[in-house]
CSV table of C-alpha atoms in Angstrom, one decimal:
chain,number,residue,atom,x,y,z
A,1056,UNK,CA,112.6,130.4,48.6
A,1057,UNK,CA,112.9,128.7,52.4
A,1058,UNK,CA,108.9,128.3,54.3
A,1059,UNK,CA,107.2,131.4,55.1
A,1060,UNK,CA,106.6,131.4,58.5
A,1061,UNK,CA,103.0,133.0,59.7
A,1062,UNK,CA,103.2,136.2,61.3
A,1063,UNK,CA,103.1,136.2,65.4
A,1064,UNK,CA,99.7,138.3,66.8
A,1065,UNK,CA,100.5,140.7,69.7
A,1066,UNK,CA,98.9,138.5,72.1
A,1067,UNK,CA,100.5,135.5,71.4
A,1068,UNK,CA,102.2,135.1,74.3
A,1069,UNK,CA,98.8,135.4,76.1
A,1070,UNK,CA,97.5,132.5,73.7
A,1071,UNK,CA,100.6,130.6,74.4
A,1072,UNK,CA,99.9,131.0,78.7
A,1073,UNK,CA,96.3,130.2,78.2
A,1074,UNK,CA,97.0,126.7,76.2
A,1075,UNK,CA,99.8,125.6,78.5
A,1076,UNK,CA,97.2,126.3,81.7
A,1077,UNK,CA,95.1,123.4,80.1
A,1078,UNK,CA,98.3,121.2,81.0
A,1079,UNK,CA,97.4,119.3,77.9
A,1080,UNK,CA,101.0,119.3,76.2
A,1081,UNK,CA,102.6,116.2,75.8
A,1082,UNK,CA,100.2,114.7,77.9
A,1083,UNK,CA,99.0,110.6,76.8
A,1084,UNK,CA,96.4,110.3,74.2
A,1085,UNK,CA,92.9,110.0,75.3
A,1086,UNK,CA,90.0,108.4,73.1
A,1087,UNK,CA,87.9,111.3,73.1
A,1088,UNK,CA,90.1,113.5,71.3
A,1089,UNK,CA,91.3,110.5,68.6
A,1090,UNK,CA,87.7,110.2,68.0
A,1091,UNK,CA,87.3,113.3,67.1
A,1092,UNK,CA,90.0,113.3,64.2
A,1093,UNK,CA,89.0,109.9,63.1
A,1094,UNK,CA,85.2,111.9,62.6
A,1095,UNK,CA,87.1,114.4,60.8
A,1096,UNK,CA,89.4,111.9,58.6
A,1097,UNK,CA,86.2,110.2,57.8
A,1098,UNK,CA,84.0,113.0,56.6
A,1099,UNK,CA,86.9,115.0,55.1
A,1100,UNK,CA,87.8,112.4,53.2
A,1101,UNK,CA,91.4,112.5,53.8
A,1102,UNK,CA,94.0,110.4,54.8
A,1103,UNK,CA,95.8,112.5,57.4
A,1104,UNK,CA,93.8,114.4,60.4
A,1105,UNK,CA,95.1,116.2,63.4
A,1106,UNK,CA,94.4,117.9,66.3
A,1107,UNK,CA,97.4,120.3,66.6
A,1108,UNK,CA,98.0,122.6,69.4
A,1109,UNK,CA,100.5,125.5,68.5
A,1110,UNK,CA,102.9,126.1,71.4
A,1111,UNK,CA,105.6,129.0,71.1
A,1112,UNK,CA,108.2,127.2,68.9
A,1113,UNK,CA,106.4,124.2,67.7
A,1114,UNK,CA,103.0,122.3,66.9
A,1115,UNK,CA,102.2,119.2,68.7
A,1116,UNK,CA,99.7,116.8,68.0
A,1117,UNK,CA,97.2,115.8,70.8
A,1118,UNK,CA,95.7,113.6,68.2
A,1119,UNK,CA,96.4,111.9,64.7
A,1120,UNK,CA,95.6,109.9,61.9
A,1121,UNK,CA,97.4,109.2,59.1
A,1122,UNK,CA,100.8,110.7,60.6
A,1123,UNK,CA,103.5,109.5,62.5
A,1124,UNK,CA,105.4,112.3,64.1
A,1125,UNK,CA,104.4,113.6,67.3
A,1126,UNK,CA,105.1,117.7,66.5
A,1127,UNK,CA,107.0,120.0,64.2
A,1128,UNK,CA,109.0,123.0,64.6
A,1129,UNK,CA,105.9,126.2,64.7
A,1130,UNK,CA,107.9,128.2,61.6
A,1131,UNK,CA,106.8,124.8,59.3
A,1132,UNK,CA,103.1,124.9,61.0
A,1133,UNK,CA,100.2,125.4,58.5
A,1134,UNK,CA,98.0,125.2,61.4
A,1135,UNK,CA,99.9,128.8,62.5
A,1136,UNK,CA,99.1,130.6,59.6
A,1137,UNK,CA,95.3,129.5,60.5
A,1138,UNK,CA,95.9,130.9,63.7
A,1139,UNK,CA,95.5,134.5,61.9
A,1140,UNK,CA,91.9,133.6,60.8
A,1141,UNK,CA,90.1,132.5,63.3
A,1142,UNK,CA,86.7,133.2,62.4
A,1143,UNK,CA,87.1,130.6,58.9
A,1144,UNK,CA,88.6,127.5,57.9
A,1145,UNK,CA,91.9,128.6,56.4
A,1146,UNK,CA,92.3,125.9,53.5
A,1147,UNK,CA,95.1,125.1,51.2
A,1148,UNK,CA,94.0,123.8,47.8
A,1149,UNK,CA,97.7,123.3,46.5
A,1150,UNK,CA,100.1,124.0,48.6
A,1151,UNK,CA,102.9,123.5,45.5
A,1152,UNK,CA,100.8,126.5,43.8
A,1153,UNK,CA,100.9,128.6,46.9
A,1154,UNK,CA,104.3,130.6,47.3
A,1155,UNK,CA,104.2,130.9,51.2
A,1156,UNK,CA,104.1,126.7,51.2
A,1157,UNK,CA,105.5,125.6,48.1
A,1158,UNK,CA,109.2,125.2,49.6
A,1159,UNK,CA,108.0,124.1,52.9
A,1160,UNK,CA,109.9,120.8,53.9
A,1161,UNK,CA,106.2,119.3,54.7
A,1162,UNK,CA,105.6,120.1,51.2
A,1163,UNK,CA,108.5,119.2,49.5
A,1164,UNK,CA,109.1,115.9,51.5
A,1165,UNK,CA,107.4,113.7,53.9
A,1166,UNK,CA,104.3,114.2,54.6
A,1167,UNK,CA,104.5,115.7,51.2
A,1168,UNK,CA,101.6,117.9,52.2
A,1169,UNK,CA,99.1,119.6,48.8
A,1170,UNK,CA,96.1,119.9,50.5
A,1171,UNK,CA,95.5,121.3,54.0
A,1172,UNK,CA,92.3,122.3,55.6
A,1173,UNK,CA,92.3,124.0,59.7
A,1174,UNK,CA,89.5,125.1,61.8
A,1175,UNK,CA,90.6,127.2,64.6
A,1176,UNK,CA,89.8,126.0,68.6
A,1177,UNK,CA,88.8,128.9,69.6
A,1178,UNK,CA,88.3,128.9,73.8
A,1179,UNK,CA,87.2,131.4,76.0
A,1180,UNK,CA,87.8,135.1,74.9
A,1181,UNK,CA,88.3,133.7,71.6
A,1182,UNK,CA,91.8,132.9,71.8
A,1183,UNK,CA,92.9,130.2,69.1
A,1184,UNK,CA,94.8,127.0,70.8
A,1185,UNK,CA,95.4,125.5,67.5
A,1186,UNK,CA,93.3,123.5,65.0
A,1187,UNK,CA,91.4,120.6,64.1
A,1188,UNK,CA,92.9,119.9,60.5
A,1189,UNK,CA,92.7,117.7,57.3
A,1190,UNK,CA,95.9,116.6,55.3
A,1191,UNK,CA,95.6,115.0,51.6
A,1192,UNK,CA,98.9,114.4,49.6
A,1193,UNK,CA,96.8,115.4,46.1
A,1194,UNK,CA,95.3,118.9,45.4
A,1195,UNK,CA,91.5,119.4,46.5
A,1196,UNK,CA,88.5,121.4,47.2
A,1197,UNK,CA,86.6,121.2,50.8
A,1198,UNK,CA,82.9,120.7,50.2
A,1199,UNK,CA,80.8,123.6,52.2
A,1200,UNK,CA,79.5,120.4,54.4
A,1201,UNK,CA,82.6,119.3,54.9
A,1202,UNK,CA,83.8,122.8,56.3
A,1203,UNK,CA,80.8,123.1,58.8
A,1204,UNK,CA,81.6,119.4,60.0
A,1205,UNK,CA,85.4,121.0,60.7
A,1206,UNK,CA,84.0,124.0,62.8
A,1207,UNK,CA,81.9,121.5,64.7
A,1208,UNK,CA,84.7,119.1,65.4
A,1209,UNK,CA,86.9,122.4,66.4
A,1210,UNK,CA,84.1,123.5,68.9
A,1211,UNK,CA,83.8,119.8,70.3
A,1212,UNK,CA,87.9,120.1,71.1
A,1213,UNK,CA,87.6,123.7,72.5
A,1214,UNK,CA,84.6,122.0,74.7
A,1215,UNK,CA,86.8,119.2,75.5
A,1216,UNK,CA,89.5,121.8,76.8
A,1217,UNK,CA,87.1,123.6,78.7
A,1218,UNK,CA,86.0,120.3,80.5
A,1219,UNK,CA,89.3,119.3,81.0
A,1220,UNK,CA,90.0,122.8,83.0
A,1221,UNK,CA,87.1,122.3,84.8
A,1222,UNK,CA,87.5,118.6,85.5
A,1223,UNK,CA,91.1,120.1,86.9
A,1224,UNK,CA,89.5,122.6,89.4
A,1225,UNK,CA,86.8,119.9,90.3
A,1226,UNK,CA,89.8,117.5,91.5
A,1227,UNK,CA,91.5,120.0,93.3
A,1228,UNK,CA,88.2,120.6,95.1
A,1229,UNK,CA,87.6,117.0,95.8
A,1230,UNK,CA,91.1,116.7,97.2
A,1231,UNK,CA,90.8,119.5,99.4
A,1232,UNK,CA,87.2,118.3,100.4
A,1233,UNK,CA,88.7,114.6,101.2
A,1234,UNK,CA,91.6,116.4,103.2
A,1235,UNK,CA,89.4,118.3,105.4
A,1236,UNK,CA,86.8,115.3,105.5
A,1237,UNK,CA,89.7,113.3,106.8
A,1238,UNK,CA,90.8,116.0,109.4
A,1239,UNK,CA,87.4,116.2,110.6
A,1240,UNK,CA,87.1,112.6,111.1
A,1241,UNK,CA,90.1,112.2,113.1
A,1242,UNK,CA,88.7,115.3,115.3
A,1243,UNK,CA,85.3,114.2,115.6
A,1244,UNK,CA,85.6,112.5,119.3
A,1245,UNK,CA,85.9,115.9,120.8
A,1246,UNK,CA,82.9,118.6,120.0
A,1247,UNK,CA,85.1,121.2,120.9
A,1248,UNK,CA,87.8,120.4,119.0
A,1249,UNK,CA,85.2,119.8,116.3
A,1250,UNK,CA,83.7,123.2,116.2
A,1251,UNK,CA,87.7,124.7,115.9
A,1252,UNK,CA,88.3,122.5,112.9
A,1253,UNK,CA,85.1,123.7,111.0
A,1254,UNK,CA,85.9,127.3,111.8
A,1255,UNK,CA,89.4,127.2,110.9
A,1256,UNK,CA,88.0,126.0,107.5
A,1257,UNK,CA,86.9,129.4,106.7
A,1258,UNK,CA,85.0,128.3,103.4
A,1259,UNK,CA,82.7,125.7,105.5
A,1260,UNK,CA,79.1,126.4,106.1
A,1261,UNK,CA,78.7,125.7,110.0
A,1262,UNK,CA,74.9,124.3,111.0
A,1263,UNK,CA,74.1,123.2,114.5
A,1264,UNK,CA,70.9,121.1,115.4
A,1265,UNK,CA,68.8,120.3,118.3
A,1266,UNK,CA,67.9,117.1,117.7
A,1267,UNK,CA,64.6,116.7,120.1
A,1268,UNK,CA,63.2,120.2,118.8
A,1269,UNK,CA,64.5,120.3,115.2
A,1270,UNK,CA,65.8,123.5,116.2
A,1271,UNK,CA,68.4,125.0,113.4
A,1272,UNK,CA,71.2,127.7,113.8
A,1273,UNK,CA,73.9,128.5,110.9
A,1274,UNK,CA,77.1,130.8,111.2
A,1275,UNK,CA,77.7,133.3,108.9
A,1276,UNK,CA,79.2,131.3,105.9
A,1277,UNK,CA,76.3,128.8,106.0
A,1278,UNK,CA,74.1,131.9,105.6
A,1279,UNK,CA,75.7,133.6,102.8
A,1280,UNK,CA,76.1,130.3,101.1
A,1281,UNK,CA,72.5,130.2,101.2
A,1282,UNK,CA,71.6,134.2,99.6
A,1283,UNK,CA,71.4,135.3,102.9
A,1284,UNK,CA,73.5,138.2,104.2
A,1285,UNK,CA,76.2,137.3,107.0
A,1286,UNK,CA,74.8,139.3,110.0
A,1287,UNK,CA,70.8,138.7,108.7
A,1288,UNK,CA,69.0,135.7,111.0
A,1289,UNK,CA,68.3,134.4,107.7
A,1290,UNK,CA,67.5,130.4,107.5
A,1291,UNK,CA,67.7,130.6,111.6
A,1292,UNK,CA,64.1,131.6,111.3
A,1293,UNK,CA,63.0,128.5,108.9
A,1294,UNK,CA,62.4,125.1,109.3
A,1295,UNK,CA,65.6,123.4,108.0
A,1296,UNK,CA,63.9,120.4,106.2
A,1297,UNK,CA,61.9,123.0,103.7
A,1298,UNK,CA,65.7,123.9,102.5
A,1299,UNK,CA,66.3,120.7,101.0
A,1300,UNK,CA,64.9,119.5,97.5
A,1301,UNK,CA,61.9,117.3,97.8
A,1302,UNK,CA,63.7,114.8,95.5
A,1303,UNK,CA,66.6,114.7,97.7
A,1304,UNK,CA,64.6,114.7,100.6
A,1305,UNK,CA,64.4,110.8,101.2
A,1306,UNK,CA,68.3,110.1,100.9
A,1307,UNK,CA,69.1,112.9,103.3
A,1308,UNK,CA,66.8,111.5,106.1
A,1309,UNK,CA,67.8,108.2,105.4
A,1310,UNK,CA,71.4,109.0,105.8
A,1311,UNK,CA,70.8,111.2,109.3
A,1312,UNK,CA,68.8,108.8,110.8
A,1313,UNK,CA,71.2,105.9,110.3
A,1314,UNK,CA,74.0,108.3,112.1
A,1315,UNK,CA,71.5,108.9,114.7
A,1316,UNK,CA,70.8,105.1,115.3
A,1317,UNK,CA,74.5,104.2,115.8
A,1318,UNK,CA,74.5,102.3,112.2
A,1319,UNK,CA,76.6,105.3,110.7
A,1320,UNK,CA,79.9,106.8,112.5
A,1321,UNK,CA,78.9,110.3,110.5
A,1322,UNK,CA,75.9,111.5,108.2
A,1323,UNK,CA,77.6,112.3,105.0
A,1324,UNK,CA,75.4,113.3,101.8
A,1325,UNK,CA,75.2,115.2,98.8
A,1326,UNK,CA,72.3,117.2,97.9
A,1327,UNK,CA,70.4,120.3,96.8
A,1328,UNK,CA,69.5,123.1,98.8
A,1329,UNK,CA,67.0,126.2,98.0
A,1330,UNK,CA,68.8,129.1,97.4
A,1331,UNK,CA,67.3,132.5,98.7
A,1332,UNK,CA,67.0,133.4,95.2
A,1333,UNK,CA,65.0,130.7,94.2
A,1334,UNK,CA,67.3,128.5,92.8
A,1335,UNK,CA,69.0,125.1,94.1
A,1336,UNK,CA,72.8,125.1,95.3
A,1337,UNK,CA,74.7,121.4,95.7
A,1338,UNK,CA,76.3,120.7,99.2
A,1339,UNK,CA,78.5,118.3,100.5
A,1340,UNK,CA,77.0,117.5,103.8
A,1341,UNK,CA,79.0,116.2,107.0
A,1342,UNK,CA,77.9,115.8,110.2
A,1343,UNK,CA,78.3,114.1,114.0
A,1344,UNK,CA,76.4,114.1,117.1
A,1345,UNK,CA,78.4,115.7,119.4
A,1346,UNK,CA,75.8,115.1,122.3
A,1347,UNK,CA,74.0,112.5,123.8
A,1348,UNK,CA,71.5,111.7,126.7
A,1349,UNK,CA,72.4,109.6,129.7
A,1350,UNK,CA,70.5,107.0,127.8
A,1351,UNK,CA,72.1,107.4,124.3
A,1352,UNK,CA,69.4,109.3,122.5
A,1353,UNK,CA,71.6,111.6,120.2
A,1354,UNK,CA,70.6,115.3,121.7
A,1355,UNK,CA,72.4,117.6,119.4
A,1356,UNK,CA,74.2,117.2,115.5
A,1357,UNK,CA,76.6,119.8,114.4
A,1358,UNK,CA,77.3,119.6,110.4
A,1359,UNK,CA,79.2,121.4,108.1
A,1360,UNK,CA,78.1,122.2,104.4
A,1361,UNK,CA,80.6,122.8,101.7
A,1362,UNK,CA,79.3,124.6,98.2
A,1363,UNK,CA,80.0,122.0,95.2
A,1364,UNK,CA,77.7,123.3,92.5
A,1365,UNK,CA,80.7,123.7,90.2
A,1366,UNK,CA,81.6,120.3,90.4
A,1367,UNK,CA,78.4,119.2,89.8
A,1368,UNK,CA,77.7,121.6,87.0
A,1369,UNK,CA,81.3,119.9,85.3
A,1370,UNK,CA,80.1,116.3,85.6
A,1371,UNK,CA,76.8,117.4,84.2
A,1372,UNK,CA,78.6,119.0,81.2
A,1373,UNK,CA,81.5,116.4,80.8
A,1374,UNK,CA,78.5,113.7,80.5
A,1375,UNK,CA,76.6,115.7,78.0
A,1376,UNK,CA,80.2,116.1,75.5
A,1377,UNK,CA,80.6,112.5,76.1
A,1378,UNK,CA,77.1,111.9,74.8
A,1379,UNK,CA,77.2,114.3,71.8
A,1380,UNK,CA,80.9,113.1,71.0
A,1381,UNK,CA,78.9,109.5,70.8
A,1382,UNK,CA,76.6,110.8,68.8
A,1383,UNK,CA,78.7,112.5,66.6
A,1384,UNK,CA,80.9,108.8,66.4
A,1385,UNK,CA,77.5,106.7,65.3
A,1386,UNK,CA,75.9,109.4,63.0
A,1387,UNK,CA,76.8,110.0,59.3
A,1388,UNK,CA,77.0,114.0,58.9
A,1389,UNK,CA,75.2,114.4,55.7
A,1390,UNK,CA,72.4,112.2,56.2
A,1391,UNK,CA,71.3,112.0,60.1
A,1392,UNK,CA,71.2,108.3,59.6
A,1393,UNK,CA,73.5,105.6,61.3
A,1394,UNK,CA,77.2,105.5,60.1
A,1395,UNK,CA,79.2,102.5,58.8
A,1396,UNK,CA,80.7,102.3,62.1
A,1397,UNK,CA,77.1,102.2,63.8
A,1398,UNK,CA,75.9,99.7,61.5
A,1399,UNK,CA,79.1,97.4,62.3
A,1400,UNK,CA,78.5,97.3,66.2
A,1401,UNK,CA,74.8,97.0,65.2
A,1402,UNK,CA,75.0,94.2,63.0
A,1403,UNK,CA,77.4,92.0,65.3
A,1404,UNK,CA,74.9,93.2,67.9
A,1405,UNK,CA,71.5,91.6,66.5
A,1406,UNK,CA,73.7,88.8,64.7
A,1407,UNK,CA,74.4,87.5,68.4
A,1408,UNK,CA,71.0,87.8,69.6
A,1409,UNK,CA,69.5,86.0,66.5
A,1410,UNK,CA,71.7,83.3,67.5
A,1411,UNK,CA,70.8,82.9,71.1
A,1412,UNK,CA,66.7,83.4,70.1
A,1413,UNK,CA,67.0,81.7,66.9
A,1414,UNK,CA,65.1,84.4,64.9
A,1415,UNK,CA,66.2,85.6,61.7
A,1416,UNK,CA,68.0,88.7,60.7
A,1417,UNK,CA,67.5,90.4,57.4
A,1418,UNK,CA,69.7,92.9,55.4
A,1419,UNK,CA,68.3,95.1,52.4
A,1420,UNK,CA,71.4,96.5,50.8
A,1421,UNK,CA,69.9,99.7,48.8
A,1422,UNK,CA,72.2,101.2,46.2
A,1423,UNK,CA,71.2,104.7,44.4
A,1424,UNK,CA,70.8,104.1,40.4
A,1425,UNK,CA,73.5,105.9,38.4
A,1426,UNK,CA,74.4,108.2,41.1
A,1427,UNK,CA,77.4,109.1,39.8
A,1428,UNK,CA,75.2,110.6,36.8
A,1429,UNK,CA,72.9,112.5,39.0
A,1430,UNK,CA,76.1,114.3,40.5
A,1431,UNK,CA,78.0,114.7,37.2
A,1432,UNK,CA,74.8,116.3,36.1
A,1433,UNK,CA,73.2,118.5,38.8
A,1434,UNK,CA,76.7,119.0,41.1
A,1435,UNK,CA,77.7,117.7,44.4
A,1436,UNK,CA,75.5,119.9,46.5
A,1437,UNK,CA,72.4,118.9,44.6
A,1438,UNK,CA,73.9,115.1,45.2
A,1439,UNK,CA,74.3,115.7,49.0
A,1440,UNK,CA,70.7,116.9,48.9
A,1441,UNK,CA,69.3,113.8,46.9
A,1442,UNK,CA,71.2,111.4,49.2
A,1443,UNK,CA,69.5,113.1,52.6
A,1444,UNK,CA,66.2,112.8,50.8
A,1445,UNK,CA,66.5,109.1,50.1
A,1446,UNK,CA,67.6,108.6,53.7
A,1447,UNK,CA,64.5,109.7,54.9
A,1448,UNK,CA,62.2,107.8,52.3
A,1449,UNK,CA,64.2,104.4,53.4
A,1450,UNK,CA,63.8,105.8,57.6
A,1451,UNK,CA,60.1,106.4,56.4
A,1452,UNK,CA,59.9,103.0,55.2
A,1453,UNK,CA,61.1,101.5,58.2
A,1454,UNK,CA,57.9,101.0,60.7
A,1455,UNK,CA,59.1,99.4,63.7
A,1456,UNK,CA,61.4,99.8,66.9
A,1457,UNK,CA,64.9,98.3,67.0
A,1458,UNK,CA,65.2,98.5,62.7
A,1459,UNK,CA,68.3,100.4,62.2
A,1460,UNK,CA,69.2,102.3,58.7
A,1461,UNK,CA,72.9,103.4,58.2
A,1462,UNK,CA,74.6,105.0,55.2
A,1463,UNK,CA,76.7,102.1,54.3
A,1464,UNK,CA,78.9,104.3,52.2
A,1465,UNK,CA,78.9,106.7,48.8
A,1466,UNK,CA,75.5,106.1,47.8
A,1467,UNK,CA,74.7,103.0,49.2
A,1468,UNK,CA,72.7,102.3,52.5
A,1469,UNK,CA,71.8,99.6,54.6
A,1470,UNK,CA,68.7,98.7,56.6
A,1471,UNK,CA,69.2,96.3,59.3
A,1472,UNK,CA,65.5,94.4,60.6
A,1473,UNK,CA,66.1,92.2,63.3
A,1474,UNK,CA,63.7,89.2,63.6
A,1475,UNK,CA,62.0,89.3,60.3
A,1476,UNK,CA,62.0,86.2,57.4
A,1477,UNK,CA,62.8,87.0,54.0
A,1478,UNK,CA,59.4,87.6,52.9
A,1479,UNK,CA,58.8,90.5,55.5
A,1480,UNK,CA,62.3,91.6,54.5
A,1481,UNK,CA,60.7,91.8,50.7
A,1482,UNK,CA,57.6,93.8,51.6
A,1483,UNK,CA,59.8,96.4,53.4
A,1484,UNK,CA,62.3,96.6,50.2
A,1485,UNK,CA,59.2,97.0,48.0
A,1486,UNK,CA,58.3,99.5,50.0
A,1487,UNK,CA,61.3,101.5,49.9
A,1488,UNK,CA,61.2,101.6,46.0
A,1489,UNK,CA,57.6,102.5,46.2
A,1490,UNK,CA,57.9,105.1,48.4
A,1491,UNK,CA,61.0,106.9,46.7
A,1492,UNK,CA,59.3,106.1,43.1
A,1493,UNK,CA,56.4,108.6,44.8
A,1494,UNK,CA,58.7,110.9,46.0
A,1495,UNK,CA,59.6,111.5,42.1
A,1496,UNK,CA,63.1,113.1,42.3
A,1497,UNK,CA,64.1,114.1,38.9
A,1498,UNK,CA,67.2,112.3,37.7
A,1499,UNK,CA,67.1,112.8,33.8
A,1500,UNK,CA,70.7,111.8,33.5
A,1501,UNK,CA,69.6,108.5,34.4
A,1502,UNK,CA,69.2,106.0,31.3
A,1503,UNK,CA,66.6,104.1,33.8
A,1504,UNK,CA,64.1,106.3,34.4
A,1505,UNK,CA,63.5,110.2,34.7
A,1506,UNK,CA,63.5,110.0,38.2
A,1507,UNK,CA,66.1,108.8,41.3
A,1508,UNK,CA,65.3,105.0,41.3
A,1509,UNK,CA,67.0,102.5,43.6
A,1510,UNK,CA,68.5,99.1,43.4
A,1511,UNK,CA,68.0,96.8,46.8
A,1512,UNK,CA,69.3,93.3,47.5
A,1513,UNK,CA,67.6,91.1,50.2
A,1514,UNK,CA,69.0,88.5,52.1
A,1515,UNK,CA,67.7,86.9,55.7
A,1516,UNK,CA,69.7,84.2,58.1
A,1517,UNK,CA,69.5,83.1,61.6
A,1518,UNK,CA,72.9,83.5,63.2
A,1519,UNK,CA,74.8,80.2,64.3
A,1520,UNK,CA,78.2,79.8,66.0
A,1521,UNK,CA,79.9,78.8,63.1
A,1522,UNK,CA,78.6,81.4,60.7
A,1523,UNK,CA,80.4,85.0,60.9
A,1524,UNK,CA,77.9,88.0,60.0
A,1525,UNK,CA,79.8,89.2,57.3
A,1526,UNK,CA,77.8,86.3,55.6
A,1527,UNK,CA,74.8,87.9,55.7
A,1528,UNK,CA,76.3,91.3,54.1
A,1529,UNK,CA,77.7,89.0,51.5
A,1530,UNK,CA,74.5,87.4,50.8
A,1531,UNK,CA,72.6,90.9,50.4
A,1532,UNK,CA,75.3,92.5,48.6
A,1533,UNK,CA,75.0,89.9,45.6
A,1534,UNK,CA,71.3,90.1,45.3
A,1535,UNK,CA,72.3,93.8,44.9
A,1536,UNK,CA,74.5,92.7,42.2
A,1537,UNK,CA,71.4,90.7,40.8
A,1538,UNK,CA,69.5,93.8,41.0
A,1539,UNK,CA,71.9,95.9,39.0
A,1540,UNK,CA,72.7,93.2,36.6
A,1541,UNK,CA,68.5,92.4,35.9
A,1542,UNK,CA,68.0,96.3,35.3
A,1543,UNK,CA,68.1,98.4,38.5
A,1544,UNK,CA,65.0,100.0,40.0
A,1545,UNK,CA,64.2,96.8,41.3
A,1546,UNK,CA,64.8,94.4,44.1
A,1547,UNK,CA,66.8,90.8,44.0
A,1548,UNK,CA,66.2,88.2,46.9
A,1549,UNK,CA,68.9,85.9,48.0
A,1550,UNK,CA,67.9,82.5,47.7
A,1551,UNK,CA,70.9,80.7,48.7
A,1552,UNK,CA,70.2,81.3,52.5
């Protein structure tokens, strides 16, 4: 039996048209999307992770881990089935046991898919553009926490697509603004020609200021921009300086004085202005002196305002999205402490600092004793909760700024202690042992104790040019092995350093 293609939704043509408006298909790789598939692979423990965008007759991969192909026919796409269930993570535990996929060439041949899970990427209006999906060559079941993480990454991907669209609009606005500015600069030598240019711009607010009196007048577009009716007197009856945000006034005044004093060819500034409704809008302000006295003193300034609020908001959203992605890339999704990537970066940074300052750098390698037996007895959800509680206990024992707690892998944690000698590190390790003992997390399957316990390896080094940071990790790991060999529920201190 051949592969069973997914049914096409009635609005599929609209969905494809919406996808193509993002102008992302066949685009070059981008780090923000690559980070998402790397996180998906890490969080779900699969060799393959993809951002799949479903076009009319193909699925194309914006980002991929563990797969060489850039695209596949849509009729073979698991993701096409996922689009029909946009409110859930579409999961195939064993493709060979599913009649829809058993004879699919992607199952019977490379990449030999057995397990699939895909979270739909839903954009504004609920249309699915594709999925953030993970794939394995072995049958498996997706944990609830992994499904939650996959949905979160799909939402982040949708946010990146939305930001891509907003950025494209903002860039177009910037091009239009640059063109208008260049035109104004070429024509500003004659005030009448400048006025004609501004009026032809159509969407530019025009204002005119008498310098000696600060009397300020505005055209209809300017008044509408600030929330007044076009035929209303509006801000003409208001001191224009009260319309400018107090935090922006110093830079506005400095730019204006530079132009009036002759040190700048034009007044140019981005700042906020008070809307009649009470909120603030961002404007791009351009102005030139069009009349001077016989002594050269400025008498009249004519300028324009362009509303750039949407561009400013888009820029702020992009910065926020990047910050969120950065946090996701350095935080362990289960425990909330740093992940292995964050630990490696911090170790390299603190090792360099130790070498410069000739101060010791200490490391605790911490392992939860008999954690597999805990999972076998209490189940994996309880095991996840145990990992979270242990992470909380260890974090509470770290009291100085700059000390780093990270999940090193599985049931193992690492604590990096800058500027700490071996005795100080031993004290922190002892505090962790005692705090977890006080927490009394039941572990009746443990041959060591009836509660969850820790084995801790302690090491400290002063970095040197000929010593790699891995030396510290190896020393702490060796000490951890000694703690385990000595009966667990204890610490062991490296003495070789």
